[in-house]
Amino acid sequence: VTSLTVNTRVYEGQKPGTSGLRKAVKVFQQEHYTENFVQAILQALGDQLIGCTLVVGGDGRFYGKEAVAKIIRIAAANGVGKLIVGQNGILSTPAVSTIIRKYKTQGGIVLTASHNPGGPDADFGIKFNCDNGGPAPDNVTNKIYEITKTLQCYKIIPDISIDIDKIQNISIEVDGRPFTIDIIDSVNDYVELMREIFDFASIKKLLQDSADKPAFKVLINSMNGVTGPYVKRIFSELGVDDTSLVNIKPLEDFGGLHPDPNLTYAKDLVNAIKEGPYDFGAAFDGDGDRNMILGKKAFFVTPSDSLAVLAANLKLIPYFQKTGIKGYARSMPTAAAVDRVATKNGAKFFEVPTGWKYFGNLMDVGDLSLCGEESFGTGSDHIREKDGIWACLAWLNVIAGLGKSVENILLDHWKVYGRNFFTSVPLLLFQISELIIGSRYDYENCDSASADKMMQSIETLIQKPEFIGRKLQHGGKEYIVKQADNYSYTDPVDSSKATKQGLRILFVDGSRIIFRLSGTGSSGATIRMYIDSYENDPATLEKDAQLVLKPLINIALELSELRQYTGRDAPTVIT
Ligand code: VG1
Ligand code: CO
């Protein structure tokens, strides 16, 4: 067959955000819109393009299959040598990363808007991952964006149509060059990797009834996202029956759920664990890279604590016994709990901007083993994406090793390291009738101009020299400003710079307030306010997070004048 060149028009705003290009499905459905972006991704590969192999798959959301079909047609016409495609177009984000690395491909295209809702009236997204298996770094996404700004045509073979629901390998000749499509089982490679990393035998033992103790009971919720088939395969192998595996069929609209594993959107799981006989609960987001971990009675493990606890117990996991512990990292807004583990163990530690792409270089040079983000992302150098199921298995492996409950693991951890409290809902202020202990306040879909104004006014305030040393008080508690800035980062490996990554107010006692604008929304602006209050007084450790954080939350709200700028009294989501 021969390729065709189709004239197109430029679409503005095809700029990938924190994690790919995310827009409403209706935006992607516009004539040539998706084609343009795919063409730009391929062109950005430069010399690598001709004859390269790429992985393609996504979280199964609406428009995914159409996008796969378009990618096949455009890739074939552009000289790509081979596409490895997940059956039904299904591959979790961690699975894409696994497959890119295992088969040493030049990269992959992930079709997902992650935890954003799906369906004809919701969101879609396209993300490019590089040959290390990680999200494309800024220089690559900038290149893609630049190409979209002047793109005049794309190449396509309009009449290829491949049944991607069937595992098969098809080779055709395109413009005299061979082109192969390999439709693979979506789950195999990933499950194989998990078996190599974890002690499946000891996890299985933990999860079974035995003569001396009853089974450690788990409840896993895939939120109708992509992890269902992976969860099913892995947990069946671990002897967990289907009644403990919930929402494991991927649905195009996630069954109407907002597939984000936090206390607000995974309320079903929280309630089931609160009321049920379970010792442990986990949920994952649409594309499988986020996780939430709960203990008995829905004891909530903040993602920042989850990272710190795994860091402190990494040696219980076979993979790290083999590789050793190279270093730890967290994104800037993530509470600083893991920092203390690094200090105590004399391990390397890195703080990077928000977004998993910033961890990749450190892993590639062998400086980083474990990292995480406050946004329910945890992962290691086994791949180059955060990994929800991995985090869940890591917890189970650690629990099997320590023989303690989730809650006791946390209590013991805080006794050694102190506790980083990470926000909760101040009931009076936000008039929310329920207690939610969380880590972050989101004010979604604000007007962009007001959000920018607010950020500018905070920046002006905190840049004043006299702001340093200022004593900020509320309810008898005082925080002294040690440092304040607009965070910038220089990558220690390639010296690339990322500037304006969020406003930081750092206090003398290690507590912090951070404001940043989200880079994953599909419209409007979302302001994220992060509150991290450090306490090491034994009398405070087990206190209600809500009470402990109230003063700092109030200080942050006053400083930001958030209510004036956003017109909001209450945040949209507290996580
Ligand atoms: C959010 C989170 C960030 C995460 C990103 C992608 O970004 O805050 O920590 O890496 O989503 O996660 P932002 O720019 O909206 O704050 V996922 O599961 O959507 O790949
Ligand atoms: Co995700």
XYZ file of N, CA and C in Angstrom, residues 86-197:
336
model
N -1.599 -3.069 22.725
C -2.322 -3.870 23.717
C -3.651 -4.333 23.146
N -4.009 -5.593 23.430
C -5.282 -6.136 22.945
C -6.433 -5.230 23.385
N -7.372 -4.999 22.518
C -8.494 -4.077 22.779
C -8.032 -2.637 22.993
N -6.785 -2.370 22.707
C -6.260 -1.018 22.953
C -5.946 -0.769 24.414
N -5.960 -1.847 25.216
C -5.772 -1.718 26.663
C -4.318 -1.928 27.069
N -3.747 -0.925 27.702
C -2.474 -1.085 28.419
C -2.490 -0.047 29.531
N -2.172 -0.450 30.737
C -2.070 0.544 31.801
C -0.816 1.373 31.546
N -0.763 2.548 32.151
C 0.437 3.378 31.996
C 1.696 2.636 32.472
N 1.653 1.973 33.641
C 2.848 1.210 34.042
C 3.166 0.066 33.077
N 2.140 -0.516 32.460
C 2.409 -1.611 31.513
C 3.109 -1.073 30.263
N 2.696 0.102 29.800
C 3.376 0.698 28.635
C 4.858 0.887 28.961
N 5.121 1.421 30.141
C 6.505 1.653 30.535
C 7.292 0.339 30.592
N 6.641 -0.683 31.136
C 7.260 -2.018 31.220
C 7.619 -2.541 29.834
N 6.680 -2.431 28.911
C 6.862 -3.017 27.575
C 7.919 -2.239 26.779
N 7.908 -0.913 26.906
C 8.938 -0.113 26.220
C 10.327 -0.583 26.669
N 10.477 -0.788 27.967
C 11.797 -1.153 28.496
C 12.168 -2.590 28.140
N 11.185 -3.480 28.269
C 11.470 -4.897 28.029
C 11.876 -5.146 26.573
N 11.148 -4.533 25.640
C 11.432 -4.789 24.222
C 12.294 -3.698 23.602
N 12.839 -2.834 24.461
C 13.755 -1.773 24.021
C 13.225 -1.007 22.810
N 11.997 -0.545 22.924
C 11.422 0.211 21.815
C 11.847 1.677 21.922
N 11.575 2.436 20.864
C 11.969 3.849 20.870
C 10.987 4.713 21.663
N 9.884 4.117 22.088
C 8.943 4.889 22.890
C 7.551 4.289 22.841
N 6.588 5.058 23.300
C 5.213 4.567 23.307
C 4.227 5.711 23.383
N 3.007 5.421 22.950
C 1.954 6.440 23.007
C 0.864 5.916 23.936
N 0.576 6.690 24.991
C -0.402 6.266 25.987
C -1.668 7.085 25.806
N -2.791 6.379 25.668
C -4.059 7.058 25.422
C -4.845 7.116 26.720
N -4.728 8.209 27.408
C -5.374 8.327 28.704
C -5.463 9.779 29.145
N -6.513 10.069 29.929
C -6.544 11.327 30.663
C -6.494 10.983 32.148
N -5.829 9.848 32.424
C -5.566 9.409 33.798
C -6.816 9.329 34.656
N -6.877 10.175 35.681
C -7.983 10.109 36.646
C -9.148 11.008 36.232
N -9.030 11.725 35.105
C -10.169 12.548 34.677
C -11.295 11.625 34.211
N -12.551 12.010 34.426
C -13.665 11.175 33.974
C -13.603 10.921 32.461
N -14.227 9.832 32.015
C -14.224 9.477 30.600
C -15.635 9.423 30.042
N -15.723 9.272 28.716
C -17.032 9.231 28.051
C -17.107 10.348 27.034
N -18.152 10.309 26.188
C -18.262 11.293 25.100
C -18.244 12.745 25.583
N -18.724 12.982 26.798
C -18.749 14.364 27.292
C -17.655 14.640 28.302
N -16.699 13.725 28.418
C -15.625 13.927 29.397
C -14.283 14.064 28.672
N -13.221 13.587 29.279
C -11.880 13.898 28.769
C -11.172 12.740 28.077
N -10.226 13.129 27.243
C -9.325 12.175 26.588
C -7.916 12.763 26.660
N -6.923 11.934 26.404
C -5.561 12.455 26.437
C -4.611 11.578 25.653
N -3.515 12.184 25.205
C -2.455 11.448 24.499
C -1.123 11.851 25.113
N -0.346 10.836 25.484
C 0.932 11.111 26.130
C 2.021 10.336 25.419
N 3.165 10.941 25.248
C 4.281 10.231 24.627
C 5.315 9.856 25.681
N 5.744 8.602 25.659
C 6.816 8.154 26.544
C 8.047 7.815 25.719
N 9.219 8.127 26.265
C 10.472 7.930 25.531
C 11.026 6.519 25.708
N 12.217 6.317 25.143
C 12.789 4.969 25.125
C 13.205 4.450 26.502
N 13.262 5.310 27.513
C 13.530 4.794 28.863
C 12.234 4.336 29.539
N 11.105 4.516 28.846
C 9.811 4.105 29.399
C 9.112 5.200 30.166
N 9.744 6.362 30.273
C 9.173 7.450 31.076
C 8.498 8.512 30.234
N 7.655 9.326 30.889
C 6.994 10.425 30.191
C 8.046 11.337 29.550
N 7.747 11.811 28.357
C 8.696 12.666 27.646
C 9.058 13.881 28.499
N 10.351 14.178 28.591
C 10.761 15.363 29.347
C 10.399 16.651 28.596
N 10.586 17.784 29.279
C 10.152 19.060 28.716
C 10.725 19.350 27.329
N 12.001 19.012 27.101
C 12.567 19.360 25.787
C 11.855 18.611 24.660
N 11.391 17.389 24.937
C 10.670 16.627 23.912
C 9.241 17.165 23.735
N 8.549 17.420 24.858
C 7.168 17.917 24.715
C 7.168 19.307 24.086
N 8.198 20.099 24.379
C 8.282 21.416 23.733
C 8.463 21.278 22.229
N 9.273 20.296 21.851
C 9.510 20.064 20.424
C 8.199 19.658 19.731
N 7.461 18.760 20.391
C 6.173 18.330 19.834
C 5.253 19.548 19.660
N 5.200 20.350 20.701
C 4.336 21.537 20.667
C 4.738 22.489 19.536
N 6.044 22.723 19.404
C 6.531 23.605 18.325
C 6.075 23.084 16.960
N 6.161 21.774 16.767
C 5.764 21.201 15.474
C 4.268 21.432 15.218
N 3.454 21.278 16.270
C 2.007 21.460 16.066
C 1.670 22.883 15.626
N 2.540 23.834 15.970
C 2.227 25.236 15.670
C 2.349 25.602 14.189
N 3.063 24.755 13.434
C 3.235 25.086 12.016
C 2.860 23.928 11.084
N 2.298 22.890 11.658
C 2.030 21.681 10.877
C 1.078 21.970 9.714
N 1.486 21.578 8.509
C 0.617 21.835 7.350
C -0.040 20.583 6.797
N 0.586 19.440 7.065
C -0.004 18.201 6.555
C 0.424 17.021 7.410
N -0.288 15.923 7.263
C 0.137 14.683 7.901
C 0.029 13.548 6.900
N 0.774 12.462 7.216
C 0.751 11.306 6.312
C -0.123 10.226 6.901
N -0.855 9.546 6.036
C -1.787 8.526 6.528
C -2.034 7.462 5.467
N -2.408 6.286 5.936
C -2.890 5.266 5.007
C -4.342 5.027 5.391
N -5.260 5.653 4.702
C -6.654 5.695 5.177
C -7.314 4.327 5.257
N -6.849 3.369 4.443
C -7.643 2.139 4.389
C -7.080 0.962 5.182
N -6.077 1.168 6.060
C -5.683 0.020 6.894
C -6.703 -0.093 8.003
N -7.217 -1.309 8.194
C -8.042 -1.475 9.372
C -7.718 -2.821 10.001
N -7.306 -2.795 11.245
C -6.802 -3.983 11.932
C -7.721 -4.280 13.104
N -8.033 -5.547 13.298
C -8.847 -5.930 14.444
C -7.944 -6.006 15.682
N -8.023 -4.981 16.519
C -7.111 -4.956 17.676
C -7.673 -5.751 18.865
N -8.843 -6.341 18.703
C -9.390 -7.155 19.786
C -8.810 -8.577 19.771
N -8.077 -8.863 18.684
C -7.545 -10.207 18.512
C -6.025 -10.186 18.643
N -5.488 -11.123 19.438
C -4.036 -11.212 19.536
C -3.508 -11.761 18.215
N -2.702 -10.982 17.529
C -2.202 -11.397 16.223
C -1.008 -10.544 15.818
N -0.303 -11.032 14.816
C 0.858 -10.313 14.315
C 0.690 -10.175 12.816
N 0.647 -8.919 12.346
C 0.375 -8.684 10.932
C 1.515 -7.870 10.326
N 1.997 -8.298 9.176
C 3.016 -7.506 8.499
C 2.517 -7.103 7.120
N 2.715 -5.849 6.785
C 2.345 -5.398 5.447
C 3.489 -4.564 4.883
N 3.401 -4.257 3.593
C 4.441 -3.419 3.021
C 3.839 -2.052 2.745
N 4.494 -1.032 3.258
C 3.993 0.321 3.064
C 5.075 1.136 2.344
N 4.754 1.699 1.243
C 5.720 2.465 0.447
C 7.034 1.686 0.280
N 6.913 0.377 0.110
C 8.100 -0.442 -0.099
C 8.842 -0.822 1.174
N 8.326 -0.412 2.337
C 8.995 -0.757 3.601
C 8.100 -1.700 4.404
N 8.728 -2.601 5.194
C 7.893 -3.501 6.006
C 7.301 -2.763 7.219
N 6.059 -3.076 7.536
C 5.410 -2.488 8.707
C 4.677 -3.609 9.448
N 4.961 -3.740 10.743
C 4.392 -4.841 11.516
C 3.522 -4.316 12.645
N 2.406 -4.999 12.849
C 1.578 -4.686 14.025
C 1.463 -5.946 14.856
N 1.859 -5.800 16.111
C 1.848 -6.930 17.015
C 0.796 -6.642 18.092
N -0.329 -7.333 18.012
C -1.350 -7.135 19.058
C -1.041 -8.128 20.181
N -0.744 -7.621 21.349
C -0.270 -8.507 22.427
C -1.260 -8.562 23.595
N -1.118 -9.594 24.409
C -1.874 -9.687 25.656
C -1.496 -8.485 26.517
N -2.502 -7.797 27.061
C -2.246 -6.541 27.767
C -1.552 -6.737 29.110
N -1.656 -7.941 29.645
C -1.295 -8.150 31.048
C 0.024 -8.902 31.254
N 0.345 -9.850 30.337
C 1.463 -10.780 30.561
C 2.772 -10.163 31.022
N 3.281 -9.209 30.270
C 4.619 -8.681 30.555
C 4.664 -8.014 31.931
N 3.591 -7.307 32.251
C 3.543 -6.600 33.526
C 3.502 -7.591 34.696
N 2.661 -8.605 34.576
C 2.536 -9.575 35.661
C 3.854 -10.306 35.887
N 4.520 -10.622 34.790
C 5.820 -11.287 34.889
C 6.798 -10.429 35.692
N 6.788 -9.128 35.424
C 7.691 -8.221 36.143
C 7.350 -8.189 37.639
N 6.068 -8.145 37.954
C 5.664 -8.103 39.367
C 6.135 -9.354 40.114
N 6.054 -10.512 39.424
C 6.504 -11.755 40.055
C 7.995 -11.720 40.353
N 8.755 -11.021 39.483
C 10.200 -10.942 39.712
C 10.522 -10.017 40.876
N 9.688 -8.974 41.061
C 10.002 -7.948 42.058
C 9.636 -8.385 43.476
